[in-house]
Structures are given as C-alpha cells and as structure tokens.
Amino acid sequence: MIDTHAHFCDSRFDPDRKELLLHLNSDCGVKAVIEAGCDIESSRKAIALAEDFPFVYAACGFQPQEVSKYREGDLDLIRAMLSHPKVVALGEIGLDYHYGTEEKELQKKLFRAQLEI
C-alpha cells in the first residue's frame, strides 16, 4: 500500500510521529507515504520528514485554502523545492470553494501559476 496524501507533519502527530510511521511501514504494509505540503512552511516540513524516513516522500505546493499565506517569490521557492530528490509531486494544489472563506481570484491565480510549473 502507498499513502498518497498524508499530513503527518501536523502537530497532532508530534507525540508519536516516529513510532506511527515506523509502525505503518513495518507492521501495516505501507511501503511509501507522500507527505503533502500546503504552503511554504508545510512543504519544508514535508521535505524534512522525507529526509528522515526512507519510505516517505514529499509533495510541495499551495493548497487552495492556504493561499492567504502566499507571498511574492513563494512560487520560486516551491519550484526550487521540486528539485529535491525526495519531492515526487507538485501539490497539494487546486481550487476549493467549499468552506465559504475562499479567495477565489487568488486561488485561480496560484492554481494557474502552479500548473505552469
């Protein structure tokens, strides 16, 4: 099995992240995990986690609900992260208008820009 969309960098996993990941890999048959970044900070954390565990990989990008964190130059940082050997995807990206707090125009702008990458 491969977990293609994980958020193990979330602070809720701080107490037992290492034990959980090792258990998934050794006892549960999970052969790979892709930790999804949602912004610059979580993308960096995803890479760090991937560096710590040989079966963990990272996806880096701006999730639609996190676009308010976007700053000029962030897409250059994402582009640079994509060259890391443990980064296997550009993501989590897209459009998401479900929660009602979305910034639709900024979501569209960042989605297009990330698709161009």
Short mmCIF file of N, CA and C in Angstrom, two decimals:
data_model
loop_
_atom_site.label_atom_id
_atom_site.label_comp_id
_atom_site.label_asym_id
_atom_site.label_seq_id
_atom_site.Cartn_x
_atom_site.Cartn_y
_atom_site.Cartn_z
N MET A 1 0.84 -1.18 0.00
CA MET A 1 0.00 0.00 0.00
C MET A 1 0.88 1.24 0.00
N ILE A 2 0.36 2.29 -0.61
CA ILE A 2 1.02 3.59 -0.62
C ILE A 2 0.00 4.62 -0.15
N ASP A 3 0.37 5.40 0.86
CA ASP A 3 -0.47 6.51 1.29
C ASP A 3 -0.08 7.71 0.44
N THR A 4 -0.94 8.08 -0.50
CA THR A 4 -0.60 9.12 -1.47
C THR A 4 -0.90 10.54 -1.00
N HIS A 5 -1.48 10.68 0.18
CA HIS A 5 -1.83 12.03 0.66
C HIS A 5 -1.89 12.02 2.18
N ALA A 6 -0.78 12.37 2.80
CA ALA A 6 -0.70 12.35 4.26
C ALA A 6 -0.35 13.73 4.79
N HIS A 7 -0.68 13.94 6.06
CA HIS A 7 -0.32 15.17 6.77
C HIS A 7 0.25 14.81 8.13
N PHE A 8 1.28 13.97 8.13
CA PHE A 8 1.89 13.53 9.38
C PHE A 8 2.73 14.62 10.04
N CYS A 9 3.00 15.71 9.34
CA CYS A 9 3.71 16.84 9.96
C CYS A 9 2.79 17.67 10.86
N ASP A 10 1.51 17.40 10.80
CA ASP A 10 0.56 18.11 11.65
C ASP A 10 0.96 17.93 13.11
N SER A 11 0.79 18.97 13.89
CA SER A 11 1.22 18.96 15.30
C SER A 11 0.51 17.88 16.12
N ARG A 12 -0.64 17.42 15.66
CA ARG A 12 -1.33 16.35 16.39
C ARG A 12 -0.50 15.07 16.44
N PHE A 13 0.45 14.92 15.50
CA PHE A 13 1.30 13.74 15.48
C PHE A 13 2.62 13.94 16.23
N ASP A 14 2.84 15.11 16.80
CA ASP A 14 4.10 15.39 17.50
C ASP A 14 4.46 14.34 18.55
N PRO A 15 3.51 13.89 19.37
CA PRO A 15 3.88 12.95 20.44
C PRO A 15 4.39 11.59 19.95
N ASP A 16 3.91 11.13 18.80
CA ASP A 16 4.26 9.76 18.39
C ASP A 16 4.48 9.59 16.90
N ARG A 17 4.89 10.66 16.21
CA ARG A 17 5.05 10.63 14.75
C ARG A 17 6.00 9.51 14.32
N LYS A 18 7.17 9.45 14.92
CA LYS A 18 8.17 8.46 14.52
C LYS A 18 7.64 7.05 14.71
N GLU A 19 7.06 6.78 15.87
CA GLU A 19 6.55 5.44 16.14
C GLU A 19 5.43 5.07 15.18
N LEU A 20 4.54 6.02 14.90
CA LEU A 20 3.44 5.76 13.98
C LEU A 20 3.95 5.42 12.58
N LEU A 21 4.87 6.23 12.07
CA LEU A 21 5.38 5.98 10.73
C LEU A 21 6.12 4.65 10.65
N LEU A 22 6.91 4.35 11.65
CA LEU A 22 7.63 3.07 11.64
C LEU A 22 6.65 1.90 11.72
N HIS A 23 5.58 2.05 12.51
CA HIS A 23 4.55 1.01 12.61
C HIS A 23 3.84 0.81 11.26
N LEU A 24 3.49 1.92 10.61
CA LEU A 24 2.83 1.82 9.31
C LEU A 24 3.70 1.05 8.32
N ASN A 25 4.99 1.36 8.34
CA ASN A 25 5.90 0.77 7.37
C ASN A 25 6.24 -0.68 7.70
N SER A 26 6.47 -0.98 8.97
CA SER A 26 6.92 -2.33 9.31
C SER A 26 5.79 -3.30 9.59
N ASP A 27 4.69 -2.84 10.18
CA ASP A 27 3.63 -3.74 10.62
C ASP A 27 2.36 -3.70 9.77
N CYS A 28 2.13 -2.61 9.06
CA CYS A 28 0.85 -2.44 8.35
C CYS A 28 0.99 -2.57 6.84
N GLY A 29 2.17 -2.75 6.34
CA GLY A 29 2.34 -2.94 4.92
C GLY A 29 2.35 -1.69 4.08
N VAL A 30 2.47 -0.53 4.71
CA VAL A 30 2.54 0.72 3.96
C VAL A 30 3.99 0.88 3.49
N LYS A 31 4.19 0.79 2.19
CA LYS A 31 5.55 0.81 1.63
C LYS A 31 6.03 2.21 1.31
N ALA A 32 5.11 3.15 1.16
CA ALA A 32 5.50 4.53 0.87
C ALA A 32 4.41 5.48 1.36
N VAL A 33 4.85 6.68 1.74
CA VAL A 33 3.95 7.74 2.18
C VAL A 33 4.35 9.01 1.44
N ILE A 34 3.36 9.73 0.92
CA ILE A 34 3.63 11.04 0.33
C ILE A 34 3.03 12.10 1.25
N GLU A 35 3.91 12.86 1.88
CA GLU A 35 3.51 13.93 2.80
C GLU A 35 3.21 15.17 1.96
N ALA A 36 1.98 15.68 2.04
CA ALA A 36 1.54 16.80 1.21
C ALA A 36 1.78 18.13 1.90
N GLY A 37 2.53 18.99 1.22
CA GLY A 37 2.69 20.36 1.69
C GLY A 37 1.50 21.20 1.26
N CYS A 38 1.16 22.18 2.07
CA CYS A 38 0.01 23.05 1.78
C CYS A 38 0.41 24.50 1.59
N ASP A 39 1.63 24.83 1.95
CA ASP A 39 2.18 26.18 1.85
C ASP A 39 3.70 26.04 1.97
N ILE A 40 4.41 27.14 2.09
CA ILE A 40 5.87 27.07 2.17
C ILE A 40 6.32 26.31 3.41
N GLU A 41 5.80 26.68 4.57
CA GLU A 41 6.23 26.05 5.82
C GLU A 41 5.96 24.54 5.82
N SER A 42 4.75 24.15 5.46
CA SER A 42 4.44 22.71 5.49
C SER A 42 5.17 21.96 4.38
N SER A 43 5.47 22.61 3.28
CA SER A 43 6.26 21.96 2.23
C SER A 43 7.68 21.70 2.73
N ARG A 44 8.25 22.66 3.45
CA ARG A 44 9.58 22.45 4.04
C ARG A 44 9.55 21.31 5.05
N LYS A 45 8.51 21.28 5.86
CA LYS A 45 8.37 20.19 6.84
C LYS A 45 8.22 18.84 6.16
N ALA A 46 7.49 18.82 5.04
CA ALA A 46 7.32 17.57 4.30
C ALA A 46 8.66 17.05 3.79
N ILE A 47 9.49 17.95 3.30
CA ILE A 47 10.82 17.55 2.84
C ILE A 47 11.65 17.03 4.00
N ALA A 48 11.61 17.72 5.12
CA ALA A 48 12.39 17.29 6.29
C ALA A 48 11.94 15.90 6.75
N LEU A 49 10.64 15.66 6.77
CA LEU A 49 10.14 14.34 7.15
C LEU A 49 10.62 13.28 6.17
N ALA A 50 10.58 13.61 4.88
CA ALA A 50 11.04 12.67 3.86
C ALA A 50 12.53 12.37 4.00
N GLU A 51 13.29 13.35 4.43
CA GLU A 51 14.72 13.12 4.65
C GLU A 51 14.97 12.19 5.83
N ASP A 52 14.05 12.19 6.79
CA ASP A 52 14.21 11.36 8.00
C ASP A 52 13.79 9.91 7.82
N PHE A 53 12.93 9.63 6.85
CA PHE A 53 12.39 8.29 6.66
C PHE A 53 12.55 7.88 5.19
N PRO A 54 13.22 6.78 4.93
CA PRO A 54 13.46 6.40 3.53
C PRO A 54 12.20 6.09 2.72
N PHE A 55 11.09 5.75 3.36
CA PHE A 55 9.86 5.41 2.65
C PHE A 55 8.88 6.58 2.56
N VAL A 56 9.30 7.75 3.05
CA VAL A 56 8.45 8.95 2.99
C VAL A 56 8.98 9.86 1.89
N TYR A 57 8.04 10.40 1.10
CA TYR A 57 8.35 11.34 0.03
C TYR A 57 7.50 12.58 0.26
N ALA A 58 7.81 13.65 -0.46
CA ALA A 58 7.11 14.92 -0.24
C ALA A 58 6.45 15.41 -1.52
N ALA A 59 5.34 16.12 -1.33
CA ALA A 59 4.71 16.91 -2.37
C ALA A 59 4.71 18.36 -1.87
N CYS A 60 5.08 19.30 -2.71
CA CYS A 60 5.20 20.69 -2.29
C CYS A 60 4.32 21.58 -3.15
N GLY A 61 3.61 22.51 -2.51
CA GLY A 61 2.74 23.41 -3.26
C GLY A 61 1.86 24.21 -2.33
N PHE A 62 0.93 24.97 -2.92
CA PHE A 62 -0.03 25.78 -2.16
C PHE A 62 -1.42 25.20 -2.30
N GLN A 63 -1.96 24.70 -1.19
CA GLN A 63 -3.32 24.19 -1.12
C GLN A 63 -4.26 25.40 -1.21
N PRO A 64 -5.39 25.27 -1.87
CA PRO A 64 -6.28 26.43 -2.09
C PRO A 64 -6.70 27.16 -0.82
N GLN A 65 -6.91 26.46 0.26
CA GLN A 65 -7.35 27.13 1.48
C GLN A 65 -6.21 27.84 2.21
N GLU A 66 -4.99 27.71 1.72
CA GLU A 66 -3.84 28.35 2.35
C GLU A 66 -3.28 29.51 1.52
N VAL A 67 -4.01 29.93 0.49
CA VAL A 67 -3.48 30.96 -0.39
C VAL A 67 -3.26 32.30 0.31
N SER A 68 -3.92 32.55 1.42
CA SER A 68 -3.71 33.82 2.13
C SER A 68 -2.29 33.91 2.69
N LYS A 69 -1.60 32.79 2.79
CA LYS A 69 -0.21 32.79 3.27
C LYS A 69 0.79 33.10 2.15
N TYR A 70 0.31 33.11 0.90
CA TYR A 70 1.20 33.33 -0.24
C TYR A 70 1.85 34.71 -0.17
N ARG A 71 3.16 34.72 -0.45
CA ARG A 71 3.93 35.96 -0.53
C ARG A 71 4.69 35.96 -1.86
N GLU A 72 4.96 37.14 -2.37
CA GLU A 72 5.72 37.27 -3.61
C GLU A 72 7.02 36.47 -3.50
N GLY A 73 7.30 35.69 -4.50
CA GLY A 73 8.52 34.87 -4.51
C GLY A 73 8.31 33.45 -4.01
N ASP A 74 7.16 33.16 -3.42
CA ASP A 74 6.93 31.81 -2.89
C ASP A 74 6.92 30.74 -3.98
N LEU A 75 6.44 31.07 -5.16
CA LEU A 75 6.44 30.06 -6.22
C LEU A 75 7.85 29.73 -6.67
N ASP A 76 8.76 30.68 -6.56
CA ASP A 76 10.17 30.38 -6.85
C ASP A 76 10.71 29.39 -5.82
N LEU A 77 10.29 29.55 -4.57
CA LEU A 77 10.71 28.60 -3.52
C LEU A 77 10.14 27.22 -3.79
N ILE A 78 8.86 27.16 -4.18
CA ILE A 78 8.24 25.87 -4.50
C ILE A 78 8.97 25.23 -5.67
N ARG A 79 9.25 26.01 -6.69
CA ARG A 79 9.96 25.47 -7.87
C ARG A 79 11.31 24.88 -7.44
N ALA A 80 12.02 25.56 -6.57
CA ALA A 80 13.32 25.06 -6.09
C ALA A 80 13.14 23.78 -5.28
N MET A 81 12.10 23.71 -4.47
CA MET A 81 11.84 22.50 -3.68
C MET A 81 11.61 21.28 -4.56
N LEU A 82 11.01 21.50 -5.73
CA LEU A 82 10.70 20.39 -6.63
C LEU A 82 11.94 19.67 -7.14
N SER A 83 13.09 20.30 -7.03
CA SER A 83 14.33 19.65 -7.48
C SER A 83 14.93 18.73 -6.41
N HIS A 84 14.37 18.76 -5.21
CA HIS A 84 14.87 17.89 -4.14
C HIS A 84 14.58 16.44 -4.52
N PRO A 85 15.52 15.53 -4.30
CA PRO A 85 15.31 14.14 -4.72
C PRO A 85 14.16 13.40 -4.03
N LYS A 86 13.71 13.88 -2.88
CA LYS A 86 12.60 13.22 -2.19
C LYS A 86 11.25 13.85 -2.50
N VAL A 87 11.23 14.89 -3.33
CA VAL A 87 9.97 15.52 -3.74
C VAL A 87 9.51 14.85 -5.02
N VAL A 88 8.30 14.27 -4.95
CA VAL A 88 7.77 13.49 -6.07
C VAL A 88 6.56 14.11 -6.74
N ALA A 89 6.08 15.25 -6.22
CA ALA A 89 4.88 15.85 -6.80
C ALA A 89 4.77 17.32 -6.45
N LEU A 90 4.07 18.04 -7.31
CA LEU A 90 3.66 19.41 -7.04
C LEU A 90 2.26 19.32 -6.47
N GLY A 91 2.12 19.66 -5.23
CA GLY A 91 0.81 19.55 -4.61
C GLY A 91 0.91 19.86 -3.12
N GLU A 92 -0.01 20.16 -2.53
CA GLU A 92 -1.42 19.98 -2.84
C GLU A 92 -1.92 21.27 -3.48
N ILE A 93 -2.39 21.20 -4.71
CA ILE A 93 -2.87 22.38 -5.41
C ILE A 93 -4.29 22.16 -5.89
N GLY A 94 -4.93 23.22 -6.36
CA GLY A 94 -6.27 23.08 -6.90
C GLY A 94 -7.12 24.29 -6.60
N LEU A 95 -8.43 24.10 -6.70
CA LEU A 95 -9.43 25.12 -6.36
C LEU A 95 -10.37 24.49 -5.34
N ASP A 96 -10.74 25.25 -4.32
CA ASP A 96 -11.61 24.72 -3.28
C ASP A 96 -12.50 25.84 -2.76
N TYR A 97 -13.76 25.79 -3.11
CA TYR A 97 -14.71 26.82 -2.69
C TYR A 97 -15.70 26.30 -1.65
N HIS A 98 -15.42 25.18 -1.06
CA HIS A 98 -16.35 24.51 -0.16
C HIS A 98 -16.60 25.26 1.14
N TYR A 99 -15.57 25.86 1.73
CA TYR A 99 -15.68 26.39 3.09
C TYR A 99 -16.26 27.80 3.18
N GLY A 100 -16.40 28.49 2.07
CA GLY A 100 -17.03 29.80 2.08
C GLY A 100 -16.10 30.94 2.47
N THR A 101 -14.84 30.64 2.77
CA THR A 101 -13.89 31.68 3.15
C THR A 101 -12.82 31.85 2.07
N GLU A 102 -13.08 31.29 0.93
CA GLU A 102 -12.08 31.24 -0.13
C GLU A 102 -11.84 32.61 -0.77
N GLU A 103 -10.63 32.77 -1.24
CA GLU A 103 -10.26 33.92 -2.04
C GLU A 103 -10.17 33.42 -3.48
N LYS A 104 -11.31 33.43 -4.16
CA LYS A 104 -11.40 32.77 -5.46
C LYS A 104 -10.39 33.29 -6.48
N GLU A 105 -10.22 34.58 -6.57
CA GLU A 105 -9.31 35.12 -7.59
C GLU A 105 -7.86 34.73 -7.30
N LEU A 106 -7.46 34.79 -6.04
CA LEU A 106 -6.10 34.39 -5.69
C LEU A 106 -5.92 32.89 -5.87
N GLN A 107 -6.93 32.10 -5.53
CA GLN A 107 -6.85 30.66 -5.78
C GLN A 107 -6.63 30.39 -7.27
N LYS A 108 -7.40 31.05 -8.11
CA LYS A 108 -7.27 30.84 -9.56
C LYS A 108 -5.88 31.25 -10.04
N LYS A 109 -5.39 32.38 -9.55
CA LYS A 109 -4.07 32.87 -9.96
C LYS A 109 -2.98 31.87 -9.57
N LEU A 110 -3.00 31.40 -8.33
CA LEU A 110 -1.98 30.47 -7.88
C LEU A 110 -2.12 29.10 -8.53
N PHE A 111 -3.33 28.67 -8.76
CA PHE A 111 -3.54 27.39 -9.44
C PHE A 111 -2.94 27.45 -10.84
N ARG A 112 -3.24 28.51 -11.58
CA ARG A 112 -2.68 28.65 -12.94
C ARG A 112 -1.15 28.67 -12.89
N ALA A 113 -0.62 29.46 -11.96
CA ALA A 113 0.84 29.57 -11.85
C ALA A 113 1.49 28.24 -11.51
N GLN A 114 0.85 27.47 -10.63
CA GLN A 114 1.42 26.17 -10.27
C GLN A 114 1.27 25.17 -11.43
N LEU A 115 0.21 25.27 -12.20
CA LEU A 115 0.07 24.41 -13.37
C LEU A 115 1.18 24.71 -14.39
N GLU A 116 1.56 25.97 -14.49
CA GLU A 116 2.64 26.34 -15.41
C GLU A 116 3.97 25.73 -14.98
N ILE A 117 4.16 25.59 -13.69
CA ILE A 117 5.40 24.96 -13.19
C ILE A 117 5.48 23.55 -13.70
#
